[in-house]
Amino acid sequence: MIRPSVAALEPYVPGEQPKLKRIVKLNANENAYPPSPKIAEALAAFDPARLRLYPDPTFNRLRHLLARRYACKAEQIFVGNGSDEVLRLATDVFVRNAAHIGIFDPTYSLYPVLADIREAPLDVFPLPQSDEALCAFRFPDPRPDLFFLVNPNAPTGTMFGLEAVRALARTLAPSILIVDEAYTLFSGTDCMRLAFEEPNVLISRTFSKAWSLAGLRVGILVGDEALISNLYKVKDSYNVDVLAQTIAEAALSDPGWMEENCRKIVATRERFSAALAEKGWKVTPSHTNFVWCVPPPPLTGRAVLEKLRTRGILIRHFSAKPLERFVRITIGTDEQMDEILSLV
Ligand code: PMP
C-alpha cells in the first residue's frame, strides 16, 4: 500500500552530481570558493569520541551564535538539516488539512513537491515584474495558509525590495509568509527585519551558498518565537548532527571570509553578465550567485547546455515552457567563467 499522492509524486530533481574526472560544476549554485580555514581547525580539534553521544537536540551553542548575529533571542531560531528540511517542516506546521500553499512562478522547484507530499493544493501566481506590481498583488479567497517567496528569486535572480515584501506579508496575514533568503548574501540587502517587525513573516537562510557549505546541510528559520517553537515539536529528535553543529559554529566565527568570497563572486557575476550581454545574450540582472539568461538565436538553451557538457562544464536548463529558452549558470571563478565565454 502506497499513499496515492506519493505513488503519483514527481520528485524534486537536484542539480546533477556527476562522477566524471574534470568537471566544472556550475549547475547547483554551490560556492566557487572553499569555506573558512576555521573549519579545518575545528575539524582537526574534533575528538571522534564525541560521536559516541547524541548531538545537542536543540543546538544551543549554534542558535545562540545565530541569535547574536541576527540580534534576536535564541528561541526565535530553528536549525534544520539544510533549509530544505526547514521548508518541509514548515509545511507540517503551518498548513492545515485541505488548506493551500502559495508560490509565484517561476520559483524554486522544490515547493510543488512539498505541496504534493503534504497533499495541499498549490496556488501558483505569475511572478510580479516589479515592486509596484508586488505591492498591488492581492490573494483570491481563500488565501493560502503558507506562501513561499524566494527573494532574491531562483531561478530568475531577481529581487523585491523590503517594503514590497512587507506589503505582500500584510495582504497575506494572518497566513504565514516564508521568505526564502538562500541567496540574499550575494545581494547586499535582505528582509531579516521583517521577521521581527511583521508577525506572520519567517525568514529561511542556508549555509549552502554564501558560506560555501552545501555538503554540511545546515539551514535556519528565524522569526516570532511562538511560531518557531512549533518546528521544534515536529522535527526529528537529533536533526542536526554533531559535526554539522561544530562546523556551522566555526563558520560563524569567521563571517569576514564568507563576505570576501561573496564580494569576489559578485564582481565575477557583474563582469560575466556584461560580457554575455555584449555577445547578444539577454541577461536578467542578478542579485545571486547565478545568472538567468537567454542565448542569441539560433542558439538554444538546450544546445548551450549540451555544448558545455561536452567540455565537462555543467549548467542548469529547465525543459518546461516558457523556461526552456533560458539557462541558469552558477558563477564560478573568473577562469571558469572565461572558459564559458570562450565557448559561447
Ligand atoms: N532555497 C532555494 C531557493 C534554493 O535554491 C535552495 C538550493 N537548492 C535551497 C533553498 C535549499 O538549500 P539547502 O542546501 O539549505 O537545503
GROMACS .gro file of C-alpha atoms and ligand atoms in nm:
model
  360
    1MET     CA    1   0.000   0.000   0.000
    2ILE     CA    2   0.143   0.333  -0.108
    3ARG     CA    3  -0.037   0.662  -0.045
    4PRO     CA    4  -0.171   0.767  -0.388
    5SER     CA    5  -0.018   1.114  -0.351
    6VAL     CA    6   0.328   0.957  -0.303
    7ALA     CA    7   0.280   0.699  -0.581
    8ALA     CA    8   0.196   0.987  -0.818
    9LEU     CA    9   0.465   1.223  -0.682
   10GLU     CA   10   0.705   1.391  -0.925
   11PRO     CA   11   1.015   1.420  -0.702
   12TYR     CA   12   1.238   1.726  -0.688
   13VAL     CA   13   1.531   1.687  -0.928
   14PRO     CA   14   1.852   1.827  -0.776
   15GLY     CA   15   2.141   1.952  -0.989
   16GLU     CA   16   2.338   1.652  -1.117
   17GLN     CA   17   2.638   1.540  -0.903
   18PRO     CA   18   2.846   1.366  -1.170
   19LYS     CA   19   3.137   1.126  -1.126
   20LEU     CA   20   3.333   1.245  -1.435
   21LYS     CA   21   3.703   1.339  -1.392
   22ARG     CA   22   3.731   1.703  -1.497
   23ILE     CA   23   3.410   1.876  -1.405
   24VAL     CA   24   3.333   2.244  -1.378
   25LYS     CA   25   3.019   2.227  -1.170
   26LEU     CA   26   2.802   2.532  -1.230
   27ASN     CA   27   2.461   2.365  -1.209
   28ALA     CA   28   2.359   2.375  -0.841
   29ASN     CA   29   2.455   2.726  -0.723
   30GLU     CA   30   2.727   2.592  -0.495
   31ASN     CA   31   3.005   2.831  -0.393
   32ALA     CA   32   3.316   2.853  -0.612
   33TYR     CA   33   3.544   2.907  -0.312
   34PRO     CA   34   3.625   2.689  -0.009
   35PRO     CA   35   3.484   2.766   0.336
   36SER     CA   36   3.678   2.942   0.612
   37PRO     CA   37   4.006   2.783   0.732
   38LYS     CA   38   3.849   2.796   1.082
   39ILE     CA   39   3.659   2.487   0.972
   40ALA     CA   40   3.976   2.285   0.911
   41GLU     CA   41   4.092   2.395   1.258
   42ALA     CA   42   3.764   2.288   1.417
   43LEU     CA   43   3.780   1.950   1.242
   44ALA     CA   44   4.142   1.897   1.349
   45ALA     CA   45   4.046   1.971   1.709
   46PHE     CA   46   3.736   1.750   1.696
   47ASP     CA   47   3.757   1.443   1.921
   48PRO     CA   48   3.588   1.149   1.742
   49ALA     CA   49   3.488   1.016   2.086
   50ARG     CA   50   3.220   1.287   2.080
   51LEU     CA   51   3.044   1.087   1.810
   52ARG     CA   52   2.960   0.826   2.078
   53LEU     CA   53   2.697   1.060   2.212
   54TYR     CA   54   2.391   1.212   2.051
   55PRO     CA   55   2.418   1.577   1.948
   56ASP     CA   56   2.253   1.859   2.142
   57PRO     CA   57   1.893   1.817   2.019
   58THR     CA   58   1.830   2.192   2.029
   59PHE     CA   59   2.175   2.302   1.902
   60ASN     CA   60   2.206   2.562   2.176
   61ARG     CA   61   2.557   2.690   2.110
   62LEU     CA   62   2.480   2.725   1.742
   63ARG     CA   63   2.150   2.904   1.789
   64HIS     CA   64   2.299   3.142   2.043
   65LEU     CA   65   2.568   3.234   1.791
   66LEU     CA   66   2.297   3.283   1.528
   67ALA     CA   67   2.090   3.488   1.771
   68ARG     CA   68   2.388   3.715   1.828
   69ARG     CA   69   2.434   3.752   1.450
   70TYR     CA   70   2.071   3.850   1.395
   71ALA     CA   71   2.029   4.043   1.723
   72CYS     CA   72   1.738   3.829   1.841
   73LYS     CA   73   1.663   3.561   2.101
   74ALA     CA   74   1.783   3.202   2.056
   75GLU     CA   75   1.416   3.096   2.084
   76GLN     CA   76   1.347   3.283   1.761
   77ILE     CA   77   1.577   3.050   1.567
   78PHE     CA   78   1.523   2.699   1.434
   79VAL     CA   79   1.801   2.497   1.269
   80GLY     CA   80   1.748   2.214   1.023
   81ASN     CA   81   1.928   1.961   0.806
   82GLY     CA   82   1.961   2.211   0.521
   83SER     CA   83   1.696   2.471   0.455
   84ASP     CA   84   1.513   2.206   0.251
   85GLU     CA   85   1.429   2.027   0.577
   86VAL     CA   86   1.325   2.355   0.740
   87LEU     CA   87   1.091   2.432   0.450
   88ARG     CA   88   0.936   2.086   0.459
   89LEU     CA   89   0.880   2.102   0.836
   90ALA     CA   90   0.714   2.440   0.785
   91THR     CA   91   0.451   2.272   0.565
   92ASP     CA   92   0.377   2.030   0.854
   93VAL     CA   93   0.336   2.317   1.099
   94PHE     CA   94   0.158   2.589   0.906
   95VAL     CA   95  -0.066   2.413   0.650
   96ARG     CA   96  -0.396   2.282   0.787
   97ASN     CA   97  -0.571   1.988   0.621
   98ALA     CA   98  -0.717   2.091   0.286
   99ALA     CA   99  -0.552   2.434   0.307
  100HIS     CA  100  -0.347   2.573   0.018
  101ILE     CA  101   0.021   2.659  -0.026
  102GLY     CA  102   0.107   2.956  -0.250
  103ILE     CA  103   0.403   3.042  -0.472
  104PHE     CA  104   0.494   3.271  -0.758
  105ASP     CA  105   0.606   3.117  -1.087
  106PRO     CA  106   0.885   3.065  -1.175
  107THR     CA  107   1.048   2.985  -0.843
  108TYR     CA  108   1.234   2.713  -0.655
  109SER     CA  109   1.108   2.382  -0.794
  110LEU     CA  110   1.104   2.208  -0.454
  111TYR     CA  111   0.783   2.385  -0.344
  112PRO     CA  112   0.539   2.195  -0.571
  113VAL     CA  113   0.693   1.874  -0.437
  114LEU     CA  114   0.642   1.986  -0.076
  115ALA     CA  115   0.280   2.070  -0.156
  116ASP     CA  116   0.228   1.727  -0.316
  117ILE     CA  117   0.380   1.547  -0.016
  118ARG     CA  118   0.150   1.746   0.215
  119GLU     CA  119  -0.142   1.682  -0.027
  120ALA     CA  120  -0.202   2.058  -0.026
  121PRO     CA  121  -0.341   2.230  -0.337
  122LEU     CA  122  -0.080   2.470  -0.477
  123ASP     CA  123  -0.186   2.822  -0.577
  124VAL     CA  124   0.054   2.943  -0.845
  125PHE     CA  125   0.059   3.313  -0.940
  126PRO     CA  126   0.274   3.474  -1.212
  127LEU     CA  127   0.585   3.634  -1.061
  128PRO     CA  128   0.516   4.010  -1.032
  129GLN     CA  129   0.760   4.200  -1.252
  130SER     CA  130   0.828   4.497  -1.021
  131ASP     CA  131   0.800   4.615  -0.661
  132GLU     CA  132   0.491   4.816  -0.762
  133ALA     CA  133   0.330   4.503  -0.906
  134LEU     CA  134   0.407   4.311  -0.587
  135CYS     CA  135   0.255   4.588  -0.374
  136ALA     CA  136  -0.062   4.577  -0.585
  137PHE     CA  137  -0.087   4.196  -0.563
  138ARG     CA  138  -0.397   4.061  -0.382
  139PHE     CA  139  -0.480   3.699  -0.296
  140PRO     CA  140  -0.806   3.543  -0.407
  141ASP     CA  141  -1.015   3.387  -0.128
  142PRO     CA  142  -0.939   3.158   0.042
  143ARG     CA  143  -0.581   3.274   0.095
  144PRO     CA  144  -0.310   3.006   0.115
  145ASP     CA  145  -0.214   2.909   0.472
  146LEU     CA  146   0.151   2.935   0.373
  147PHE     CA  147   0.322   3.133   0.095
  148PHE     CA  148   0.683   3.075  -0.009
  149LEU     CA  149   0.860   3.378  -0.157
  150VAL     CA  150   1.218   3.325  -0.271
  151ASN     CA  151   1.398   3.659  -0.251
  152PRO     CA  152   1.626   3.705  -0.439
  153ASN     CA  153   1.436   3.457  -0.655
  154ALA     CA  154   1.561   3.135  -0.811
  155PRO     CA  155   1.595   3.071  -1.098
  156THR     CA  156   1.546   3.431  -1.215
  157GLY     CA  157   1.795   3.604  -0.979
  158THR     CA  158   1.557   3.900  -0.947
  159MET     CA  159   1.477   4.067  -0.617
  160PHE     CA  160   1.196   4.261  -0.449
  161GLY     CA  161   1.264   4.544  -0.205
  162LEU     CA  162   1.188   4.525   0.167
  163GLU     CA  163   0.873   4.738   0.156
  164ALA     CA  164   0.721   4.541  -0.132
  165VAL     CA  165   0.779   4.217   0.063
  166ARG     CA  166   0.623   4.380   0.369
  167ALA     CA  167   0.316   4.468   0.159
  168LEU     CA  168   0.287   4.103   0.047
  169ALA     CA  169   0.309   3.987   0.410
  170ARG     CA  170   0.033   4.227   0.515
  171THR     CA  171  -0.203   4.126   0.237
  172LEU     CA  172  -0.141   3.759   0.326
  173ALA     CA  173  -0.180   3.797   0.707
  174PRO     CA  174  -0.267   3.612   0.923
  175SER     CA  175  -0.137   3.333   0.697
  176ILE     CA  176   0.239   3.274   0.706
  177LEU     CA  177   0.492   3.419   0.461
  178ILE     CA  178   0.825   3.238   0.446
  179VAL     CA  179   1.087   3.448   0.270
  180ASP     CA  180   1.349   3.203   0.145
  181GLU     CA  181   1.670   3.405   0.153
  182ALA     CA  182   1.904   3.128   0.034
  183TYR     CA  183   2.086   3.380  -0.191
  184THR     CA  184   2.049   3.704  -0.001
  185LEU     CA  185   2.414   3.738   0.099
  186PHE     CA  186   2.502   3.791  -0.269
  187SER     CA  187   2.257   4.081  -0.294
  188GLY     CA  188   2.391   4.323  -0.033
  189THR     CA  189   2.046   4.359   0.125
  190ASP     CA  190   1.784   4.141   0.296
  191CYS     CA  191   1.442   4.124   0.461
  192MET     CA  192   1.553   3.990   0.801
  193ARG     CA  193   1.392   4.292   0.975
  194LEU     CA  194   1.052   4.167   0.863
  195ALA     CA  195   1.097   3.853   1.076
  196PHE     CA  196   1.092   4.081   1.380
  197GLU     CA  197   0.852   4.350   1.260
  198GLU     CA  198   0.578   4.152   1.085
  199PRO     CA  199   0.411   3.880   1.298
  200ASN     CA  200   0.349   3.643   1.004
  201VAL     CA  201   0.694   3.658   0.840
  202LEU     CA  202   0.960   3.390   0.881
  203ILE     CA  203   1.298   3.408   0.707
  204SER     CA  204   1.488   3.099   0.593
  205ARG     CA  205   1.862   3.106   0.530
  206THR     CA  206   2.120   2.843   0.443
  207PHE     CA  207   2.489   2.772   0.494
  208SER     CA  208   2.494   2.606   0.149
  209LYS     CA  209   2.556   2.909  -0.073
  210ALA     CA  210   2.740   3.215   0.063
  211TRP     CA  211   2.906   3.015   0.343
  212SER     CA  212   3.042   2.750   0.097
  213LEU     CA  213   2.891   2.464   0.300
  214ALA     CA  214   2.639   2.284   0.076
  215GLY     CA  215   2.779   1.948   0.187
  216LEU     CA  216   2.718   2.032   0.552
  217ARG     CA  217   2.335   2.051   0.538
  218VAL     CA  218   2.253   2.338   0.773
  219GLY     CA  219   1.966   2.580   0.718
  220ILE     CA  220   1.774   2.804   0.955
  221LEU     CA  221   1.435   2.966   1.008
  222VAL     CA  222   1.405   3.294   1.201
  223GLY     CA  223   1.101   3.476   1.335
  224ASP     CA  224   0.834   3.501   1.603
  225GLU     CA  225   0.915   3.277   1.899
  226ALA     CA  226   0.561   3.135   1.926
  227LEU     CA  227   0.566   3.032   1.559
  228ILE     CA  228   0.922   2.896   1.567
  229SER     CA  229   0.855   2.685   1.879
  230ASN     CA  230   0.622   2.463   1.675
  231LEU     CA  231   0.901   2.347   1.444
  232TYR     CA  232   1.077   2.201   1.748
  233LYS     CA  233   0.769   1.985   1.810
  234VAL     CA  234   0.772   1.818   1.468
  235LYS     CA  235   1.144   1.777   1.398
  236ASP     CA  236   1.345   1.456   1.434
  237SER     CA  237   1.499   1.436   1.782
  238TYR     CA  238   1.852   1.494   1.652
  239ASN     CA  239   1.809   1.664   1.317
  240VAL     CA  240   2.144   1.849   1.317
  241ASP     CA  241   2.441   1.621   1.375
  242VAL     CA  242   2.742   1.693   1.597
  243LEU     CA  243   2.977   1.769   1.308
  244ALA     CA  244   2.726   1.995   1.138
  245GLN     CA  245   2.679   2.193   1.459
  246THR     CA  246   3.056   2.217   1.516
  247ILE     CA  247   3.132   2.326   1.160
  248ALA     CA  248   2.849   2.579   1.142
  249GLU     CA  249   2.975   2.732   1.468
  250ALA     CA  250   3.327   2.757   1.322
  251ALA     CA  251   3.193   2.922   1.007
  252LEU     CA  252   3.003   3.179   1.212
  253SER     CA  253   3.326   3.273   1.393
  254ASP     CA  254   3.466   3.398   1.061
  255PRO     CA  255   3.198   3.590   0.870
  256GLY     CA  256   3.467   3.804   0.703
  257TRP     CA  257   3.584   3.503   0.500
  258MET     CA  258   3.231   3.444   0.369
  259GLU     CA  259   3.186   3.815   0.291
  260GLU     CA  260   3.510   3.826   0.092
  261ASN     CA  261   3.400   3.523  -0.113
  262CYS     CA  262   3.067   3.695  -0.181
  263ARG     CA  263   3.249   4.009  -0.297
  264LYS     CA  264   3.459   3.805  -0.540
  265ILE     CA  265   3.154   3.621  -0.676
  266VAL     CA  266   2.955   3.943  -0.720
  267ALA     CA  267   3.248   4.104  -0.909
  268THR     CA  268   3.275   3.798  -1.136
  269ARG     CA  269   2.896   3.794  -1.184
  270GLU     CA  270   2.890   4.155  -1.300
  271ARG     CA  271   3.183   4.107  -1.539
  272PHE     CA  272   3.038   3.780  -1.678
  273SER     CA  273   2.689   3.930  -1.722
  274ALA     CA  274   2.828   4.228  -1.913
  275ALA     CA  275   3.039   4.002  -2.137
  276LEU     CA  276   2.740   3.779  -2.218
  277ALA     CA  277   2.527   4.086  -2.298
  278GLU     CA  278   2.800   4.205  -2.536
  279LYS     CA  279   2.773   3.872  -2.717
  280GLY     CA  280   2.399   3.930  -2.769
  281TRP     CA  281   2.266   3.728  -2.474
  282LYS     CA  282   1.964   3.853  -2.277
  283VAL     CA  283   2.087   3.854  -1.919
  284THR     CA  284   1.847   3.911  -1.630
  285PRO     CA  285   2.022   4.139  -1.377
  286SER     CA  286   2.115   3.903  -1.092
  287HIS     CA  287   2.124   3.952  -0.715
  288THR     CA  288   2.252   3.597  -0.657
  289ASN     CA  289   2.546   3.368  -0.736
  290PHE     CA  290   2.396   3.264  -1.070
  291VAL     CA  291   2.270   3.427  -1.388
  292TRP     CA  292   1.946   3.353  -1.573
  293CYS     CA  293   1.999   3.422  -1.939
  294VAL     CA  294   1.884   3.354  -2.295
  295PRO     CA  295   2.138   3.289  -2.573
  296PRO     CA  296   2.103   3.478  -2.902
  297PRO     CA  297   1.909   3.280  -3.168
  298PRO     CA  298   1.959   3.037  -3.333
  299LEU     CA  299   2.142   2.913  -3.022
  300THR     CA  300   1.901   2.747  -2.777
  301GLY     CA  301   1.928   2.688  -2.403
  302ARG     CA  302   1.942   2.313  -2.455
  303ALA     CA  303   2.219   2.349  -2.720
  304VAL     CA  304   2.430   2.563  -2.484
  305LEU     CA  305   2.388   2.306  -2.206
  306GLU     CA  306   2.493   2.025  -2.437
  307LYS     CA  307   2.790   2.210  -2.584
  308LEU     CA  308   2.929   2.299  -2.242
  309ARG     CA  309   2.866   1.946  -2.118
  310THR     CA  310   3.099   1.802  -2.382
  311ARG     CA  311   3.372   2.019  -2.222
  312GLY     CA  312   3.285   1.895  -1.873
  313ILE     CA  313   3.107   2.218  -1.779
  314LEU     CA  314   2.767   2.162  -1.617
  315ILE     CA  315   2.497   2.429  -1.610
  316ARG     CA  316   2.121   2.408  -1.547
  317HIS     CA  317   1.842   2.402  -1.804
  318PHE     CA  318   1.470   2.353  -1.733
  319SER     CA  319   1.282   2.193  -2.022
  320ALA     CA  320   0.935   2.316  -1.915
  321LYS     CA  321   0.789   2.603  -2.121
  322PRO     CA  322   0.845   2.901  -2.105
  323LEU     CA  323   1.170   2.845  -1.913
  324GLU     CA  324   1.328   2.637  -2.190
  325ARG     CA  325   1.470   2.946  -2.364
  326PHE     CA  326   1.688   3.016  -2.059
  327VAL     CA  327   1.992   2.863  -1.897
  328ARG     CA  328   2.094   2.914  -1.536
  329ILE     CA  329   2.469   2.942  -1.489
  330THR     CA  330   2.623   2.942  -1.141
  331ILE     CA  331   2.900   3.198  -1.100
  332GLY     CA  332   3.230   3.016  -1.057
  333THR     CA  333   3.585   3.151  -1.053
  334ASP     CA  334   3.698   3.411  -1.309
  335GLU     CA  335   3.887   3.139  -1.500
  336GLN     CA  336   3.578   2.915  -1.519
  337MET     CA  337   3.359   3.199  -1.645
  338ASP     CA  338   3.624   3.298  -1.902
  339GLU     CA  339   3.622   2.942  -2.030
  340ILE     CA  340   3.245   2.960  -2.081
  341LEU     CA  341   3.279   3.295  -2.257
  342SER     CA  342   3.531   3.141  -2.496
  343LEU     CA  343   3.282   2.866  -2.586
  344VAL     CA  344   2.951   3.051  -2.636
  345PMP     N1  345   1.600   2.758  -0.132
  345PMP     C1  346   1.642   2.785  -0.255
  345PMP     C2  347   1.579   2.897  -0.328
  345PMP     C3  348   1.742   2.707  -0.315
  345PMP     O1  349   1.781   2.733  -0.441
  345PMP     C4  350   1.800   2.602  -0.242
  345PMP     C5  351   1.910   2.519  -0.303
  345PMP     N2  352   1.869   2.423  -0.395
  345PMP     C6  353   1.752   2.576  -0.115
  345PMP     C7  354   1.654   2.658  -0.061
  345PMP     C8  355   1.799   2.460  -0.033
  345PMP     O2  356   1.918   2.484   0.027
  345PMP     P1  357   1.978   2.384   0.135
  345PMP     O3  358   2.107   2.338   0.079
  345PMP     O4  359   1.993   2.468   0.258
  345PMP     O5  360   1.879   2.273   0.159
   0.00000   0.00000   0.00000
